[in-house]
PDB file of C-alpha atoms in Angstrom:
ATOM      1  CA  SER A  27       1.745   0.283  17.154  1.00  0.00           C
ATOM      2  CA  PHE A  28       1.999   1.223  13.637  1.00  0.00           C
ATOM      3  CA  ASP A  29      -0.789  -1.054  12.882  1.00  0.00           C
ATOM      4  CA  THR A  30      -2.898   1.202  14.853  1.00  0.00           C
ATOM      5  CA  MET A  31      -4.757   4.433  13.816  1.00  0.00           C
ATOM      6  CA  ASN A  32      -3.178   6.303  16.457  1.00  0.00           C
ATOM      7  CA  PRO A  33       0.709   5.705  17.063  1.00  0.00           C
ATOM      8  CA  TYR A  34       0.562   7.583  20.426  1.00  0.00           C
ATOM      9  CA  ASP A  35      -2.233   5.034  21.712  1.00  0.00           C
ATOM     10  CA  ALA A  36      -1.619   5.089  25.568  1.00  0.00           C
ATOM     11  CA  ALA A  37      -2.359   1.266  25.900  1.00  0.00           C
ATOM     12  CA  LEU A  38       0.826   0.507  23.877  1.00  0.00           C
ATOM     13  CA  ARG A  39       3.151   3.234  25.468  1.00  0.00           C
ATOM     14  CA  GLY A  40       4.021   0.898  28.347  1.00  0.00           C
ATOM     15  CA  SER A  41       5.245  -1.718  25.945  1.00  0.00           C
ATOM     16  CA  HIS A  42       7.439   0.755  24.293  1.00  0.00           C
ATOM     17  CA  GLU A  43       8.963   1.817  27.583  1.00  0.00           C
ATOM     18  CA  THR A  44       9.664  -1.645  28.613  1.00  0.00           C
ATOM     19  CA  LEU A  45      11.301  -2.411  25.291  1.00  0.00           C
ATOM     20  CA  LEU A  46      13.559   0.650  25.668  1.00  0.00           C
ATOM     21  CA  THR A  47      14.600  -0.487  28.985  1.00  0.00           C
ATOM     22  CA  THR A  48      15.466  -3.919  27.781  1.00  0.00           C
ATOM     23  CA  ILE A  49      17.653  -2.212  25.010  1.00  0.00           C
ATOM     24  CA  GLU A  50      19.353  -0.009  27.599  1.00  0.00           C
ATOM     25  CA  ASN A  51      20.285  -2.874  29.741  1.00  0.00           C
ATOM     26  CA  ARG A  52      21.554  -4.866  26.859  1.00  0.00           C
ATOM     27  CA  ILE A  53      23.659  -1.928  25.691  1.00  0.00           C
ATOM     28  CA  SER A  54      24.842  -1.368  29.202  1.00  0.00           C
ATOM     29  CA  THR A  55      25.883  -5.158  29.646  1.00  0.00           C
ATOM     30  CA  LYS A  56      27.382  -5.700  26.049  1.00  0.00           C
ATOM     31  CA  GLY A  57      28.693  -2.059  25.723  1.00  0.00           C
ATOM     32  CA  LYS A  58      27.702   0.484  23.122  1.00  0.00           C
ATOM     33  CA  VAL A  59      26.620  -0.566  19.613  1.00  0.00           C
ATOM     34  CA  ASP A  60      29.606  -1.147  17.244  1.00  0.00           C
ATOM     35  CA  SER A  61      29.140   1.650  14.566  1.00  0.00           C
ATOM     36  CA  ASN A  62      31.748   0.104  12.329  1.00  0.00           C
ATOM     37  CA  ILE A  63      29.806  -2.139   9.861  1.00  0.00           C
ATOM     38  CA  LYS A  64      33.000  -3.643   8.550  1.00  0.00           C
ATOM     39  CA  SER A  65      33.941  -5.089  11.814  1.00  0.00           C
ATOM     40  CA  GLN A  66      30.500  -6.774  12.307  1.00  0.00           C
ATOM     41  CA  SER A  67      29.033 -10.062  11.150  1.00  0.00           C
ATOM     42  CA  ASN A  68      25.867 -10.216   9.057  1.00  0.00           C
ATOM     43  CA  LYS A  69      23.996 -11.289  12.051  1.00  0.00           C
ATOM     44  CA  ASP A  70      25.184  -8.254  14.100  1.00  0.00           C
ATOM     45  CA  ILE A  71      24.578  -5.885  11.296  1.00  0.00           C
ATOM     46  CA  MET A  72      20.859  -7.013  10.941  1.00  0.00           C
ATOM     47  CA  GLU A  73      20.490  -7.031  14.691  1.00  0.00           C
ATOM     48  CA  ASN A  74      21.790  -3.442  15.052  1.00  0.00           C
ATOM     49  CA  GLU A  75      19.688  -2.341  12.193  1.00  0.00           C
ATOM     50  CA  GLN A  76      16.708  -3.433  13.905  1.00  0.00           C
ATOM     51  CA  LEU A  77      17.599  -1.744  17.106  1.00  0.00           C
ATOM     52  CA  ARG A  78      18.451   1.467  15.203  1.00  0.00           C
ATOM     53  CA  ILE A  79      14.870   1.344  13.298  1.00  0.00           C
ATOM     54  CA  PHE A  80      13.060   1.058  16.585  1.00  0.00           C
ATOM     55  CA  ALA A  81      15.306   3.922  18.185  1.00  0.00           C
ATOM     56  CA  HIS A  82      14.363   6.127  15.428  1.00  0.00           C
ATOM     57  CA  TYR A  83      10.678   5.161  15.574  1.00  0.00           C
ATOM     58  CA  LEU A  84      10.513   6.103  19.169  1.00  0.00           C
ATOM     59  CA  PHE A  85      12.240   9.480  18.560  1.00  0.00           C
ATOM     60  CA  ALA A  86      10.275  10.430  15.348  1.00  0.00           C
ATOM     61  CA  PHE A  87       7.049   9.799  17.012  1.00  0.00           C
ATOM     62  CA  ARG A  88       8.105  10.870  20.779  1.00  0.00           C
ATOM     63  CA  ILE A  89       6.777   7.514  21.717  1.00  0.00           C
ATOM     64  CA  VAL A  90       8.525   7.386  25.093  1.00  0.00           C
ATOM     65  CA  THR A  91       8.081  10.163  27.804  1.00  0.00           C
ATOM     66  CA  ASP A  92      12.013  10.715  27.961  1.00  0.00           C
ATOM     67  CA  LEU A  93      13.605  10.858  24.761  1.00  0.00           C
ATOM     68  CA  THR A  94      17.083  11.153  26.267  1.00  0.00           C
ATOM     69  CA  ARG A  95      16.842   7.529  27.167  1.00  0.00           C
ATOM     70  CA  ILE A  96      17.312   6.557  23.761  1.00  0.00           C
ATOM     71  CA  PRO A  97      21.016   5.679  23.341  1.00  0.00           C
ATOM     72  CA  ASN A  98      22.835   8.072  20.938  1.00  0.00           C
ATOM     73  CA  SER A  99      24.846   5.170  19.356  1.00  0.00           C
ATOM     74  CA  LEU A 100      21.415   3.938  18.109  1.00  0.00           C
ATOM     75  CA  LEU A 101      20.527   7.547  16.538  1.00  0.00           C
ATOM     76  CA  SER A 102      24.034   8.210  15.295  1.00  0.00           C
ATOM     77  CA  LEU A 103      25.330   7.568  11.604  1.00  0.00           C
ATOM     78  CA  PRO A 104      26.962   4.157  11.511  1.00  0.00           C
ATOM     79  CA  ILE A 105      30.498   3.924   9.797  1.00  0.00           C
ATOM     80  CA  GLU A 106      29.382   2.167   6.532  1.00  0.00           C
ATOM     81  CA  THR A 107      31.639   0.861   3.720  1.00  0.00           C
ATOM     82  CA  ASN A 108      31.071   0.412   0.007  1.00  0.00           C
ATOM     83  CA  ASN A 109      30.415  -3.211   0.568  1.00  0.00           C
ATOM     84  CA  SER A 110      27.419  -2.622   2.947  1.00  0.00           C
ATOM     85  CA  TYR A 111      24.420  -4.555   2.034  1.00  0.00           C
ATOM     86  CA  SER A 112      22.177  -1.688   2.452  1.00  0.00           C
ATOM     87  CA  ASN A 113      23.923   0.009  -0.655  1.00  0.00           C
ATOM     88  CA  ILE A 114      22.828  -2.761  -3.102  1.00  0.00           C
ATOM     89  CA  MET A 115      20.112  -1.903  -5.505  1.00  0.00           C
ATOM     90  CA  SER A 116      17.861  -4.462  -7.187  1.00  0.00           C
ATOM     91  CA  ASN A 117      17.770  -4.622 -10.987  1.00  0.00           C
ATOM     92  CA  LEU A 118      14.124  -3.490 -11.029  1.00  0.00           C
ATOM     93  CA  GLN A 119      15.089  -0.445  -8.812  1.00  0.00           C
ATOM     94  CA  GLN A 120      17.959   0.464 -11.021  1.00  0.00           C
ATOM     95  CA  GLU A 121      15.966   0.229 -14.036  1.00  0.00           C
ATOM     96  CA  LEU A 122      13.198   2.367 -12.703  1.00  0.00           C
ATOM     97  CA  ALA A 123      15.569   4.830 -11.331  1.00  0.00           C
ATOM     98  CA  ASN A 124      17.216   5.179 -14.814  1.00  0.00           C
ATOM     99  CA  ASP A 125      13.750   5.659 -16.605  1.00  0.00           C
ATOM    100  CA  LEU A 126      12.852   8.194 -14.039  1.00  0.00           C
ATOM    101  CA  ARG A 127      15.847  10.085 -15.023  1.00  0.00           C
ATOM    102  CA  GLN A 128      14.838  10.210 -18.528  1.00  0.00           C
ATOM    103  CA  SER A 129      11.259  11.181 -17.643  1.00  0.00           C
ATOM    104  CA  LEU A 130      11.783  13.990 -15.126  1.00  0.00           C
ATOM    105  CA  GLU A 131      13.027  17.574 -16.006  1.00  0.00           C
ATOM    106  CA  LEU A 132      16.561  18.208 -15.376  1.00  0.00           C
ATOM    107  CA  LYS A 133      15.880  20.341 -12.327  1.00  0.00           C
ATOM    108  CA  TYR A 134      14.976  17.078 -10.285  1.00  0.00           C
ATOM    109  CA  ASP A 135      17.804  15.090  -8.771  1.00  0.00           C
ATOM    110  CA  ILE A 136      17.415  11.337  -8.168  1.00  0.00           C
ATOM    111  CA  ILE A 137      19.150   9.817  -5.233  1.00  0.00           C
ATOM    112  CA  SER A 138      19.011   5.933  -4.560  1.00  0.00           C
ATOM    113  CA  GLU A 139      18.848   4.479  -1.104  1.00  0.00           C
ATOM    114  CA  TYR A 140      17.939   7.606   0.680  1.00  0.00           C
ATOM    115  CA  SER A 141      17.522   7.740   4.435  1.00  0.00           C
ATOM    116  CA  SER A 142      15.985  10.290   6.828  1.00  0.00           C
ATOM    117  CA  PHE A 143      17.324   8.190   9.862  1.00  0.00           C
ATOM    118  CA  GLN A 144      20.994   8.448   9.700  1.00  0.00           C
ATOM    119  CA  GLY A 145      21.541   5.764   7.064  1.00  0.00           C
ATOM    120  CA  VAL A 146      19.169   3.188   8.580  1.00  0.00           C
ATOM    121  CA  PHE A 147      15.988   1.893   6.798  1.00  0.00           C
ATOM    122  CA  PRO A 148      16.611   3.586   3.443  1.00  0.00           C
ATOM    123  CA  VAL A 149      14.045   4.130   0.782  1.00  0.00           C
ATOM    124  CA  ASP A 150      14.619   2.914  -2.813  1.00  0.00           C
ATOM    125  CA  ILE A 151      14.437   6.347  -4.664  1.00  0.00           C
ATOM    126  CA  ALA A 152      14.330   9.864  -3.499  1.00  0.00           C
ATOM    127  CA  ILE A 153      13.445  12.807  -5.730  1.00  0.00           C
ATOM    128  CA  MET A 154      14.979  16.361  -4.791  1.00  0.00           C
ATOM    129  CA  LYS A 155      14.288  19.578  -6.336  1.00  0.00           C
ATOM    130  CA  ASN A 156      16.371  22.676  -5.169  1.00  0.00           C
ATOM    131  CA  ASN A 157      18.030  20.572  -2.463  1.00  0.00           C
ATOM    132  CA  MET A 158      14.485  19.877  -1.083  1.00  0.00           C
ATOM    133  CA  LEU A 159      12.750  16.422  -0.710  1.00  0.00           C
ATOM    134  CA  ILE A 160       9.863  16.122  -3.082  1.00  0.00           C
ATOM    135  CA  ALA A 161       8.970  12.436  -3.164  1.00  0.00           C
ATOM    136  CA  LEU A 162      10.031   8.964  -1.973  1.00  0.00           C
ATOM    137  CA  ILE A 163       9.614   5.816  -4.468  1.00  0.00           C
ATOM    138  CA  GLU A 164       9.549   2.376  -2.939  1.00  0.00           C
ATOM    139  CA  VAL A 165       9.860  -0.346  -5.616  1.00  0.00           C
ATOM    140  CA  ASP A 166       8.148  -3.360  -4.115  1.00  0.00           C
ATOM    141  CA  GLY A 167       9.415  -6.683  -5.163  1.00  0.00           C
ATOM    142  CA  PRO A 168       7.690 -10.075  -4.300  1.00  0.00           C
ATOM    143  CA  HIS A 169       9.405 -10.281  -0.970  1.00  0.00           C
ATOM    144  CA  HIS A 170       7.606  -7.013   0.157  1.00  0.00           C
ATOM    145  CA  PHE A 171       4.259  -8.714   0.218  1.00  0.00           C
ATOM    146  CA  ARG A 172       2.486 -11.306   2.603  1.00  0.00           C
ATOM    147  CA  TYR A 173       0.822 -14.480   1.431  1.00  0.00           C
ATOM    148  CA  ASP A 174      -2.510 -12.805   1.248  1.00  0.00           C
ATOM    149  CA  GLY A 175      -1.033 -10.024  -1.001  1.00  0.00           C
ATOM    150  CA  SER A 176      -1.038  -7.225   1.683  1.00  0.00           C
ATOM    151  CA  ILE A 177       2.156  -5.186   2.413  1.00  0.00           C
ATOM    152  CA  ARG A 178       4.592  -6.559   5.157  1.00  0.00           C
ATOM    153  CA  ARG A 179       4.350  -4.824   8.493  1.00  0.00           C
ATOM    154  CA  LYS A 180       8.018  -3.590   8.060  1.00  0.00           C
ATOM    155  CA  ASP A 181       7.278  -1.848   4.843  1.00  0.00           C
ATOM    156  CA  LYS A 182       4.138  -0.191   6.521  1.00  0.00           C
ATOM    157  CA  LEU A 183       6.482   0.894   9.457  1.00  0.00           C
ATOM    158  CA  LYS A 184       8.929   2.483   6.740  1.00  0.00           C
ATOM    159  CA  GLU A 185       6.046   4.475   5.213  1.00  0.00           C
ATOM    160  CA  LEU A 186       4.823   5.671   8.571  1.00  0.00           C
ATOM    161  CA  MET A 187       8.012   6.885   9.657  1.00  0.00           C
ATOM    162  CA  TYR A 188       9.196   8.698   6.429  1.00  0.00           C
ATOM    163  CA  THR A 189       5.668  10.367   6.079  1.00  0.00           C
ATOM    164  CA  ARG A 190       5.863  11.384   9.750  1.00  0.00           C
ATOM    165  CA  MET A 191       9.464  13.137   9.159  1.00  0.00           C
ATOM    166  CA  ASN A 192       8.407  14.340   5.651  1.00  0.00           C
ATOM    167  CA  PRO A 193       4.654  14.928   5.914  1.00  0.00           C
ATOM    168  CA  ASP A 194       4.597  17.225   2.869  1.00  0.00           C
ATOM    169  CA  ILE A 195       6.191  14.836   0.528  1.00  0.00           C
ATOM    170  CA  LEU A 196       4.598  12.403  -2.008  1.00  0.00           C
ATOM    171  CA  PHE A 197       5.139   8.739  -0.897  1.00  0.00           C
ATOM    172  CA  HIS A 198       4.498   6.290  -3.790  1.00  0.00           C
ATOM    173  CA  ARG A 199       4.947   2.714  -4.224  1.00  0.00           C
ATOM    174  CA  VAL A 200       5.550   0.822  -7.472  1.00  0.00           C
ATOM    175  CA  ARG A 201       4.733  -2.857  -7.501  1.00  0.00           C
ATOM    176  CA  TRP A 202       7.039  -5.263  -9.460  1.00  0.00           C
ATOM    177  CA  ASP A 203       4.386  -7.259 -11.362  1.00  0.00           C
ATOM    178  CA  GLU A 204       3.171  -3.653 -12.604  1.00  0.00           C
ATOM    179  CA  VAL A 205       6.439  -2.910 -14.003  1.00  0.00           C
ATOM    180  CA  ASN A 206       6.731  -6.567 -15.507  1.00  0.00           C
ATOM    181  CA  LYS A 207       3.198  -5.976 -17.146  1.00  0.00           C
ATOM    182  CA  TYR A 208       3.413  -2.332 -18.516  1.00  0.00           C
ATOM    183  CA  GLY A 209       7.251  -1.878 -18.636  1.00  0.00           C
ATOM    184  CA  SER A 210       9.590   0.251 -16.541  1.00  0.00           C
ATOM    185  CA  LEU A 211       9.498   3.337 -18.937  1.00  0.00           C
ATOM    186  CA  LEU A 212       5.750   3.662 -19.027  1.00  0.00           C
ATOM    187  CA  ILE A 213       5.523   3.232 -15.132  1.00  0.00           C
ATOM    188  CA  ALA A 214       8.298   5.733 -14.602  1.00  0.00           C
ATOM    189  CA  GLU A 215       6.635   8.318 -16.967  1.00  0.00           C
ATOM    190  CA  GLU A 216       3.413   7.983 -14.890  1.00  0.00           C
ATOM    191  CA  VAL A 217       5.242   8.435 -11.623  1.00  0.00           C
ATOM    192  CA  ALA A 218       7.389  11.329 -13.079  1.00  0.00           C
ATOM    193  CA  ALA A 219       3.957  13.002 -13.872  1.00  0.00           C
ATOM    194  CA  MET A 220       2.728  12.635 -10.393  1.00  0.00           C
ATOM    195  CA  ILE A 221       5.962  14.070  -8.927  1.00  0.00           C
ATOM    196  CA  ILE A 222       5.765  16.998 -11.210  1.00  0.00           C
ATOM    197  CA  LYS A 223       2.143  17.765 -10.355  1.00  0.00           C
ATOM    198  CA  HIS A 224       2.827  17.382  -6.564  1.00  0.00           C
ATOM    199  CA  SER A 225       5.965  19.738  -6.534  1.00  0.00           C
ATOM    200  CA  LYS A 226       3.889  22.318  -8.071  1.00  0.00           C
ATOM    201  CA  ASN A 227       1.395  22.151  -5.221  1.00  0.00           C
ATOM    202  CA  ILE A 228       4.037  22.376  -2.298  1.00  0.00           C
ATOM    203  CA  ASN A 229       4.136  25.735  -0.655  1.00  0.00           C
ATOM    204  CA  TYR A 230       7.784  25.435   0.850  1.00  0.00           C
ATOM    205  CA  ILE A 231       7.271  28.560   3.294  1.00  0.00           C
ATOM    206  CA  THR A 232       3.926  26.977   4.569  1.00  0.00           C
ATOM    207  CA  SER A 233       5.664  23.481   4.910  1.00  0.00           C
ATOM    208  CA  THR A 234       8.436  24.980   7.016  1.00  0.00           C
ATOM    209  CA  ILE A 235       6.062  26.745   9.177  1.00  0.00           C
ATOM    210  CA  LYS A 236       3.925  23.475   9.663  1.00  0.00           C
ATOM    211  CA  SER A 237       7.092  21.582  10.575  1.00  0.00           C
ATOM    212  CA  ILE A 238       7.912  23.939  13.255  1.00  0.00           C
ATOM    213  CA  GLU A 239       4.424  23.878  14.747  1.00  0.00           C
ATOM    214  CA  ARG A 240       4.247  20.070  14.565  1.00  0.00           C
ATOM    215  CA  GLU A 241       7.361  20.001  16.883  1.00  0.00           C
ATOM    216  CA  PHE A 242       6.071  22.423  19.286  1.00  0.00           C
ATOM    217  CA  SER A 243       2.708  20.619  19.562  1.00  0.00           C
ATOM    218  CA  SER A 244       4.616  17.266  19.899  1.00  0.00           C
ATOM    219  CA  PHE A 245       6.670  18.736  22.844  1.00  0.00           C
ATOM    220  CA  PHE A 246       3.784  20.316  24.671  1.00  0.00           C
ATOM    221  CA  SER A 247       1.759  17.204  24.308  1.00  0.00           C
ATOM    222  CA  TRP A 248       4.232  15.005  25.894  1.00  0.00           C
ATOM    223  CA  SER A 249       4.941  17.459  28.489  1.00  0.00           C
ATOM    224  CA  LEU A 250       1.348  17.580  29.419  1.00  0.00           C
ATOM    225  CA  ARG A 251       0.890  13.745  29.288  1.00  0.00           C
ATOM    226  CA  LYS A 252       4.002  13.414  31.516  1.00  0.00           C
ATOM    227  CA  ASP A 253       2.487  15.693  34.108  1.00  0.00           C
ATOM    228  CA  GLN A 254      -0.834  13.722  33.947  1.00  0.00           C
ATOM    229  CA  MET A 255       1.161  10.636  34.678  1.00  0.00           C
ATOM    230  CA  ASN A 256       2.847  12.163  37.555  1.00  0.00           C
ATOM    231  CA  ASP A 257      -0.797  12.930  39.165  1.00  0.00           C
ATOM    232  CA  TYR A 258      -1.530   9.247  39.394  1.00  0.00           C
ATOM    233  CA  LYS A 259       1.707   8.301  41.174  1.00  0.00           C
TER     234      LYS A 259
END
């Protein structure tokens, strides 16, 4: 549904409900998802990550009518170890993060492998100011693109989810070939200028109020739609 203009498209809601039912049945049969990454195989880790991504997607967009159906084990923070594959940074990502530290003012903090979803689906680089999220930077290597040069569906989904959860941030993508052509330092300086400009335009009080309004709007919207569904039963 993240390929559509409207993630709440009613035509897709039934598919989400069916998929969630399948996940519920799987967990009830196999037991709850093991949150200890150290005890899992790589296959299990990847499978559980996909389930967690889907669960957080449903929760963030209020896709299903009953959010309590989403298993808590999929929304909770997994027990990670220092050897978790999700903590591995690419050389390109590390280089850009280091150059951003040089280009940005000291009042900005840079966090690698940042997640708004309990550790799952992390973004390469997060920029914080006064403990508030300002910007998210994705460093896209060749594997982030399809054969026709377009961004992968999974990367579209990630951007959609993060901008939903953090609608006032700057979400910016850096292409690997641009870094190779112009150099990491020049790209970092341009991105730093964008971040500084964006942070000056953020009204933090207004952003907080808008966030609360969105939550109320989402809640009443789903309540109304659920009532409308009951009318047809």
